[in-house]
Short mmCIF file of C-alpha atoms in Angstrom, two decimals:
data_model
loop_
_atom_site.label_atom_id
_atom_site.label_comp_id
_atom_site.label_asym_id
_atom_site.label_seq_id
_atom_site.Cartn_x
_atom_site.Cartn_y
_atom_site.Cartn_z
CA UNK D 190 20.84 130.44 -168.47
CA UNK D 191 20.26 126.83 -169.44
CA UNK D 192 21.19 125.77 -172.79
CA UNK D 193 17.77 124.81 -173.83
CA UNK D 194 16.35 128.33 -172.92
CA UNK D 195 19.15 130.09 -174.90
CA UNK D 196 18.16 127.87 -177.97
CA UNK D 197 14.55 128.49 -177.44
CA UNK D 198 14.92 132.22 -177.51
CA UNK D 199 17.06 131.94 -180.73
CA UNK D 200 14.29 129.73 -182.41
CA UNK D 201 11.57 132.34 -181.57
CA UNK D 202 13.57 135.17 -183.09
CA UNK D 203 12.96 136.68 -186.61
CA UNK D 204 16.59 136.03 -187.32
CA UNK D 205 16.01 132.21 -187.09
CA UNK D 206 13.22 132.28 -189.64
CA UNK D 207 15.28 134.43 -191.95
CA UNK D 208 18.24 132.17 -191.63
CA UNK D 209 16.22 129.06 -192.54
CA UNK D 210 14.86 130.87 -195.57
CA UNK D 211 18.27 132.06 -196.78
CA UNK D 212 19.69 128.59 -196.39
CA UNK D 213 16.73 126.97 -198.39
CA UNK D 214 17.40 129.63 -201.12
CA UNK D 215 20.96 128.28 -201.43
CA UNK D 216 22.93 130.70 -199.16
CA UNK D 217 25.39 128.26 -197.64
CA UNK D 218 27.12 130.82 -195.55
CA UNK D 219 23.94 131.50 -193.53
CA UNK D 220 24.30 127.94 -192.30
CA UNK D 221 27.46 129.05 -190.40
CA UNK D 222 25.17 130.76 -187.80
CA UNK D 223 23.17 127.58 -187.36
CA UNK D 224 26.30 125.62 -186.73
CA UNK D 225 27.61 128.13 -184.21
CA UNK D 226 24.32 128.08 -182.33
CA UNK D 227 23.95 124.36 -182.19
CA UNK D 228 27.61 123.20 -182.13
CA UNK D 229 27.57 122.95 -178.36
CA UNK D 230 24.30 120.80 -178.37
CA UNK D 231 25.67 118.36 -180.97
CA UNK D 232 29.09 118.20 -179.17
CA UNK D 233 27.34 117.21 -175.91
CA UNK D 234 25.68 114.24 -177.70
CA UNK D 235 28.68 113.10 -179.70
CA UNK D 236 31.15 113.43 -176.91
CA UNK D 237 28.95 111.40 -174.59
CA UNK D 238 28.00 108.76 -177.02
CA UNK D 239 31.26 108.20 -178.85
CA UNK D 240 34.22 107.49 -176.78
CA UNK D 241 36.79 107.28 -179.49
CA UNK D 242 38.24 110.82 -179.87
CA UNK D 243 39.33 110.36 -183.34
CA UNK D 244 35.78 109.76 -184.57
CA UNK D 245 34.14 112.71 -182.77
CA UNK D 246 35.14 115.53 -185.18
CA UNK D 247 34.18 113.78 -188.38
CA UNK D 248 30.88 112.56 -186.94
CA UNK D 249 30.08 116.11 -185.84
CA UNK D 250 30.63 117.34 -189.40
CA UNK D 251 28.53 114.51 -190.78
CA UNK D 252 25.59 115.54 -188.47
CA UNK D 253 25.74 119.03 -189.54
CA UNK D 254 25.84 118.07 -193.26
CA UNK D 255 22.79 115.86 -192.58
CA UNK D 256 21.04 118.69 -190.93
CA UNK D 257 21.72 120.99 -193.95
CA UNK D 258 20.56 118.35 -196.38
CA UNK D 259 17.34 117.63 -194.41
CA UNK D 260 16.54 121.18 -193.54
CA UNK D 261 13.64 121.26 -195.93
CA UNK D 262 12.03 118.40 -194.08
CA UNK D 263 11.89 120.42 -190.88
CA UNK D 264 8.14 121.27 -190.45
CA UNK D 265 8.29 123.06 -187.08
CA UNK D 266 6.25 120.22 -185.36
CA UNK D 267 8.94 120.01 -182.74
CA UNK D 268 11.58 122.49 -181.53
CA UNK D 269 14.47 122.94 -183.89
CA UNK D 270 16.87 121.88 -181.14
CA UNK D 271 14.81 118.62 -180.69
CA UNK D 272 14.99 117.95 -184.31
CA UNK D 273 18.78 118.53 -184.48
CA UNK D 274 19.24 116.32 -181.32
CA UNK D 275 17.30 113.49 -183.00
CA UNK D 276 19.54 113.57 -186.08
CA UNK D 277 22.74 113.66 -183.87
CA UNK D 278 21.40 110.82 -181.71
CA UNK D 279 20.59 108.66 -184.69
CA UNK D 280 23.81 109.38 -186.52
CA UNK D 281 25.83 108.42 -183.38
CA UNK D 282 23.76 105.33 -182.86
CA UNK D 283 24.32 104.21 -186.52
CA UNK D 284 28.07 104.88 -186.12
CA UNK D 285 28.12 102.77 -182.93
CA UNK D 286 26.12 100.07 -184.53
CA UNK D 287 28.80 99.85 -187.20
CA UNK D 288 31.56 99.71 -184.59
CA UNK D 289 29.60 97.08 -182.73
CA UNK D 290 32.65 96.23 -180.58
CA UNK D 291 32.30 99.67 -178.75
CA UNK D 292 28.57 99.09 -178.13
CA UNK D 293 29.06 95.49 -176.69
CA UNK D 294 31.98 96.70 -174.60
CA UNK D 295 29.87 99.25 -172.96
CA UNK D 296 27.10 96.74 -172.21
CA UNK D 297 29.53 94.05 -170.81
CA UNK D 298 30.98 96.66 -168.54
CA UNK D 299 27.67 97.89 -167.25
CA UNK D 300 26.34 94.34 -166.58
CA UNK D 301 29.50 93.45 -164.62
CA UNK D 302 29.30 96.70 -162.48
CA UNK D 303 25.55 96.64 -162.15
CA UNK D 304 25.64 93.77 -159.65
CA UNK D 305 27.38 95.68 -157.03
CA UNK D 306 25.21 95.48 -153.97
CA UNK D 307 24.70 98.52 -151.77
CA UNK D 308 25.77 97.97 -148.26
CA UNK D 309 23.93 99.80 -145.56
CA UNK D 310 26.95 101.51 -144.11
CA UNK D 311 28.06 103.53 -147.16
CA UNK D 312 29.58 106.93 -146.59
CA UNK D 313 27.51 109.70 -148.11
CA UNK D 314 29.08 111.49 -151.04
CA UNK D 315 28.98 114.82 -149.23
CA UNK D 316 32.40 113.83 -147.85
CA UNK D 317 33.96 113.94 -151.32
CA UNK D 318 35.58 116.95 -152.85
CA UNK D 319 33.25 118.50 -155.43
CA UNK D 320 35.90 118.62 -158.19
CA UNK D 321 36.76 115.01 -157.49
CA UNK D 322 33.20 113.93 -157.68
CA UNK D 323 32.73 115.73 -161.05
CA UNK D 324 35.82 114.22 -162.46
CA UNK D 325 34.96 110.61 -161.47
CA UNK D 326 31.44 111.10 -162.46
CA UNK D 327 32.39 112.04 -165.94
CA UNK D 328 34.57 108.97 -166.20
CA UNK D 329 31.81 106.77 -164.92
CA UNK D 330 29.20 108.20 -167.25
CA UNK D 331 31.28 106.72 -170.12
CA UNK D 332 30.98 103.30 -168.64
CA UNK D 333 27.15 103.49 -168.84
CA UNK D 334 25.18 101.94 -171.76
CA UNK D 335 24.77 104.46 -174.69
CA UNK D 336 21.17 105.07 -174.04
CA UNK D 337 21.74 105.74 -170.30
CA UNK D 338 24.47 108.20 -171.28
CA UNK D 339 22.11 109.95 -173.54
CA UNK D 340 19.23 110.45 -171.05
CA UNK D 341 21.70 111.77 -168.43
CA UNK D 342 23.17 114.27 -170.92
CA UNK D 343 19.92 115.45 -172.43
CA UNK D 344 18.13 115.78 -168.98
CA UNK D 345 20.95 117.25 -167.01
CA UNK D 346 23.08 119.12 -169.51
CA UNK D 347 20.44 120.15 -171.98
CA UNK D 348 17.52 120.61 -169.67
CA UNK D 349 15.31 118.71 -171.96
CA UNK D 350 11.91 117.34 -170.58
CA UNK D 351 11.01 113.65 -170.42
CA UNK D 352 8.79 114.17 -173.37
CA UNK D 353 11.46 115.75 -175.59
CA UNK D 354 13.91 113.07 -174.70
CA UNK D 355 11.33 110.47 -175.59
CA UNK D 356 10.82 112.12 -178.94
CA UNK D 357 14.48 112.30 -179.71
CA UNK D 358 15.14 108.65 -178.71
CA UNK D 359 11.81 107.36 -179.99
CA UNK D 360 11.38 105.66 -176.81
CA UNK D 361 8.43 105.91 -174.27
CA UNK D 362 8.57 108.45 -171.48
CA UNK D 363 8.30 105.74 -168.90
CA UNK D 364 11.43 103.95 -170.27
CA UNK D 365 13.22 107.44 -170.30
CA UNK D 366 12.37 107.83 -166.63
CA UNK D 367 13.54 104.25 -165.83
CA UNK D 368 16.89 104.83 -167.69
CA UNK D 369 17.46 108.01 -165.77
CA UNK D 370 16.71 106.44 -162.41
CA UNK D 371 18.85 103.39 -163.02
CA UNK D 372 21.74 105.52 -164.46
CA UNK D 373 21.85 107.85 -161.47
CA UNK D 374 21.41 104.92 -159.00
CA UNK D 375 24.45 103.20 -160.63
CA UNK D 376 26.50 106.37 -160.62
CA UNK D 377 25.69 107.03 -156.87
CA UNK D 378 26.50 103.44 -155.81
CA UNK D 379 29.64 103.07 -157.78
CA UNK D 380 31.01 106.49 -156.43
CA UNK D 381 30.02 105.62 -152.98
CA UNK D 382 31.63 102.23 -153.06
CA UNK D 383 34.85 103.84 -154.53
CA UNK D 384 34.89 106.39 -151.69
CA UNK D 385 34.36 103.58 -149.13
CA UNK D 386 37.35 101.69 -150.57
CA UNK D 387 39.51 104.82 -150.61
CA UNK D 388 38.58 105.52 -147.00
CA UNK D 389 39.61 101.93 -145.85
CA UNK E 209 8.58 100.58 -138.14
CA UNK E 210 9.41 103.79 -140.22
CA UNK E 211 8.75 103.38 -143.95
CA UNK E 212 11.81 104.99 -145.71
CA UNK E 213 11.80 106.94 -149.04
CA UNK E 214 12.97 104.84 -151.91
CA UNK E 215 15.82 106.01 -154.15
CA UNK E 216 13.42 106.22 -156.97
CA UNK E 217 11.04 108.48 -155.06
CA UNK E 218 13.94 110.84 -154.09
CA UNK E 219 14.92 111.07 -157.75
CA UNK E 220 11.28 111.76 -158.69
CA UNK E 221 11.24 114.46 -156.00
CA UNK E 222 14.45 116.01 -157.32
CA UNK E 223 13.16 115.85 -160.90
CA UNK E 224 9.92 117.68 -159.91
CA UNK E 225 7.95 114.69 -160.79
CA UNK E 226 6.01 114.37 -157.53
CA UNK E 227 2.61 115.68 -156.57
CA UNK E 228 2.33 118.47 -153.94
CA UNK E 229 1.16 115.90 -151.40
CA UNK E 230 4.00 113.50 -152.06
CA UNK E 231 6.59 116.41 -151.84
CA UNK E 232 5.14 117.65 -148.58
CA UNK E 233 5.20 113.94 -147.17
CA UNK E 234 8.81 113.44 -148.27
CA UNK E 235 9.89 116.85 -146.83
CA UNK E 236 8.46 115.99 -143.43
CA UNK E 237 10.09 112.43 -143.48
CA UNK E 238 13.44 113.87 -144.61
CA UNK E 239 13.26 116.20 -141.50
CA UNK E 240 13.10 113.32 -139.04
CA UNK E 241 15.03 110.51 -140.86
CA UNK E 242 18.86 110.54 -140.92
CA UNK E 243 19.11 107.57 -143.23
CA UNK E 244 16.83 109.07 -145.88
CA UNK E 245 18.45 112.44 -145.42
CA UNK E 246 21.81 111.05 -146.19
CA UNK E 247 20.55 109.31 -149.30
CA UNK E 248 18.85 112.53 -150.44
CA UNK E 249 22.09 114.53 -149.96
CA UNK E 250 24.00 112.01 -152.01
CA UNK E 251 21.56 112.35 -154.82
CA UNK E 252 21.74 116.11 -154.58
CA UNK E 253 25.57 115.93 -154.99
CA UNK E 254 25.11 113.62 -158.07
CA UNK E 255 22.65 115.97 -159.53
CA UNK E 256 24.91 118.97 -158.99
CA UNK E 257 27.85 117.22 -160.61
CA UNK E 258 25.77 116.06 -163.55
CA UNK E 259 24.90 119.75 -164.29
CA UNK E 260 28.63 120.63 -164.71
CA UNK E 261 29.70 120.82 -168.26
CA UNK E 262 32.06 118.18 -169.38
CA UNK E 263 34.97 119.09 -171.67
CA UNK E 264 33.22 118.62 -175.10
CA UNK E 265 34.17 120.96 -177.91
CA UNK E 266 34.86 120.66 -181.54
CA UNK E 267 37.99 122.23 -183.01
CA UNK E 268 38.09 125.96 -183.89
CA UNK E 269 38.03 125.09 -187.55
CA UNK E 270 34.86 123.04 -187.27
CA UNK E 271 32.33 125.51 -188.73
CA UNK E 272 34.66 126.25 -191.62
CA UNK E 273 35.25 122.54 -192.37
CA UNK E 274 31.47 121.82 -192.37
CA UNK E 275 30.89 124.77 -194.83
CA UNK E 276 33.72 123.62 -197.13
CA UNK E 277 32.27 120.05 -197.19
CA UNK E 278 28.74 121.37 -197.99
CA UNK E 279 30.03 123.63 -200.78
CA UNK E 280 31.92 120.86 -202.39
CA UNK E 281 28.96 118.60 -202.33
CA UNK E 282 26.85 118.61 -205.69
CA UNK E 283 23.39 119.39 -204.31
CA UNK E 284 22.45 122.81 -202.92
CA UNK E 285 19.83 123.00 -200.12
CA UNK E 286 17.08 124.38 -202.29
CA UNK E 287 16.97 121.26 -204.62
CA UNK E 288 16.38 119.18 -201.54
CA UNK E 289 12.83 120.74 -201.28
CA UNK E 290 11.91 119.51 -204.73
CA UNK E 291 10.62 116.05 -203.71
CA UNK E 292 7.77 117.53 -201.78
CA UNK E 293 6.80 120.01 -204.40
CA UNK E 294 7.35 117.51 -207.26
CA UNK E 295 5.03 115.02 -205.46
CA UNK E 296 2.34 117.61 -205.15
CA UNK E 297 2.60 118.74 -208.89
CA UNK E 298 2.69 115.11 -209.96
CA UNK E 299 -0.55 114.55 -207.93
CA UNK E 300 -2.26 117.31 -209.61
CA UNK E 301 -1.17 116.34 -213.10
CA UNK E 302 -2.16 112.73 -212.62
CA UNK E 303 -5.53 113.70 -211.21
CA UNK E 304 -6.16 116.01 -214.24
CA UNK E 305 -5.10 113.24 -216.61
CA UNK E 306 -7.23 110.65 -214.95
CA UNK E 307 -10.28 113.12 -215.14
CA UNK E 308 -9.63 113.72 -218.80
CA UNK E 309 -9.58 110.00 -219.42
CA UNK E 310 -12.88 109.33 -217.80
CA UNK E 311 -14.52 112.35 -219.56
CA UNK E 312 -13.46 110.82 -222.80
CA UNK E 313 -11.34 113.74 -224.06
CA UNK E 314 -8.26 113.55 -226.16
CA UNK E 315 -6.87 116.94 -226.81
CA UNK E 316 -5.68 119.43 -224.19
CA UNK E 317 -7.54 122.33 -225.79
CA UNK E 318 -10.75 120.30 -225.84
CA UNK E 319 -10.11 119.30 -222.25
CA UNK E 320 -9.54 122.80 -221.04
CA UNK E 321 -12.60 124.29 -222.84
CA UNK E 322 -14.90 121.46 -221.70
CA UNK E 323 -13.58 121.68 -217.93
CA UNK E 324 -14.10 125.44 -218.26
CA UNK E 325 -17.56 125.04 -219.59
CA UNK E 326 -18.35 122.54 -216.97
CA UNK E 327 -17.27 124.79 -214.27
CA UNK E 328 -19.38 127.67 -215.73
CA UNK E 329 -22.27 125.36 -215.68
CA UNK E 330 -21.76 124.37 -212.11
CA UNK E 331 -21.33 128.00 -211.08
CA UNK E 332 -24.51 128.89 -212.95
CA UNK E 333 -26.31 126.08 -211.21
CA UNK E 334 -27.03 124.23 -214.55
CA UNK E 335 -26.78 120.57 -215.14
CA UNK E 336 -23.40 119.57 -216.65
CA UNK E 337 -24.75 116.72 -218.63
CA UNK E 338 -28.54 117.45 -219.31
CA UNK E 339 -28.96 114.06 -221.14
CA UNK E 340 -27.47 112.05 -218.21
CA UNK E 341 -23.86 111.08 -217.67
CA UNK E 342 -21.98 109.58 -220.77
CA UNK E 343 -20.56 106.25 -220.41
CA UNK E 344 -16.96 105.90 -219.17
CA UNK E 345 -17.39 109.01 -216.96
CA UNK E 346 -17.40 109.80 -213.23
CA UNK E 347 -19.44 112.36 -211.30
CA UNK E 348 -18.15 115.70 -212.71
CA UNK E 349 -18.81 117.46 -209.42
CA UNK E 350 -16.63 115.13 -207.61
CA UNK E 351 -13.81 115.48 -210.31
CA UNK E 352 -13.95 119.19 -210.17
CA UNK E 353 -13.89 119.06 -206.38
CA UNK E 354 -10.77 116.64 -206.29
CA UNK E 355 -8.99 118.96 -208.83
CA UNK E 356 -9.66 122.08 -206.80
CA UNK E 357 -8.56 120.31 -203.64
CA UNK E 358 -5.26 119.16 -205.14
CA UNK E 359 -4.57 122.68 -206.36
CA UNK E 360 -5.40 124.06 -202.84
CA UNK E 361 -2.82 121.46 -201.30
CA UNK E 362 -0.18 122.41 -203.76
CA UNK E 363 -0.71 126.16 -203.20
CA UNK E 364 -0.64 125.56 -199.39
CA UNK E 365 2.53 123.53 -199.55
CA UNK E 366 4.20 126.34 -201.45
CA UNK E 367 2.85 129.33 -199.35
CA UNK E 368 2.74 127.88 -195.90
CA UNK E 369 5.82 125.61 -196.00
CA UNK E 370 6.05 124.93 -192.26
CA UNK E 371 2.50 124.44 -190.95
CA UNK E 372 -0.32 124.42 -193.55
CA UNK E 373 -3.88 123.79 -192.28
CA UNK E 374 -4.57 120.87 -194.54
CA UNK E 375 -1.13 119.41 -193.82
CA UNK E 376 -1.61 119.53 -190.19
CA UNK E 377 -5.11 117.97 -190.52
#
């Protein structure tokens, strides 16, 4: 079952409402269940946005502490998972802005690679081993600009809609679609080119 | 000359972002065009690979560590709610004080008895100021209405924390 559907079911359950009430009444241990339910969602965002492994664990903890502190501001106007994703995304973005070298490195890398022109005789990816493709794809995703990485993660891993992604990233839906198309186009071209070189 | 399907359209098709008519056109074109079919297959492979979970997990001690950090921080969650409630209470108090100032009252007991008296008069459909409004006053009906509205907002925020009617308006 998609991650998004699992979380939706949890958020509609009476247990979820009770947990929020317990936490707001000062029961810190009740927050453990929230962490367990949403750990994977936050990990997807952190691991895709932050490439330095040493920062990921601390950043994940900071995100959950922020969620705990801001819990009273959650009004139920969006899904809880969307609200959590927004906090995770903004926290990672702030972290990357502080470490501006990582941000700029990603952009330089993408600008250089983006100019690859697609020749007409590219071999389709169907000739590639699936496991090899997955491995290479995950490596190449980390070369994309942060925002492209995020839309790919939220759309394909978390099954979020354009509208939800646009809410989380505070970006128009059209821009989200454009990021998605360009990111996938880039991934396809770079992998096809790589495979072509291997074949030669 | 055959008009091929663009990469962008193939992605819209795979995302389910095309109309029924567009989808039907694309399907029939894909059946006859080898070049577009290859492009479509490549994207299908990319989509499948993107669905695969990458290795991304926090350590096994993660939950415990977060809880320890929260417990060692000075502010428990319930105090975080206070700004909203405090703002509502402050609003009510300020509106009462402003009302009292304009009505020209100086003591709390006087204020309460006069507000109570005014409310009674309003409920009994009697004029609150039979000799006309005293100077330095504003419309008592308006004032009473504002105070009642503020109290309703406060109660609503306390009772319906997530989605109150007035809040959503």
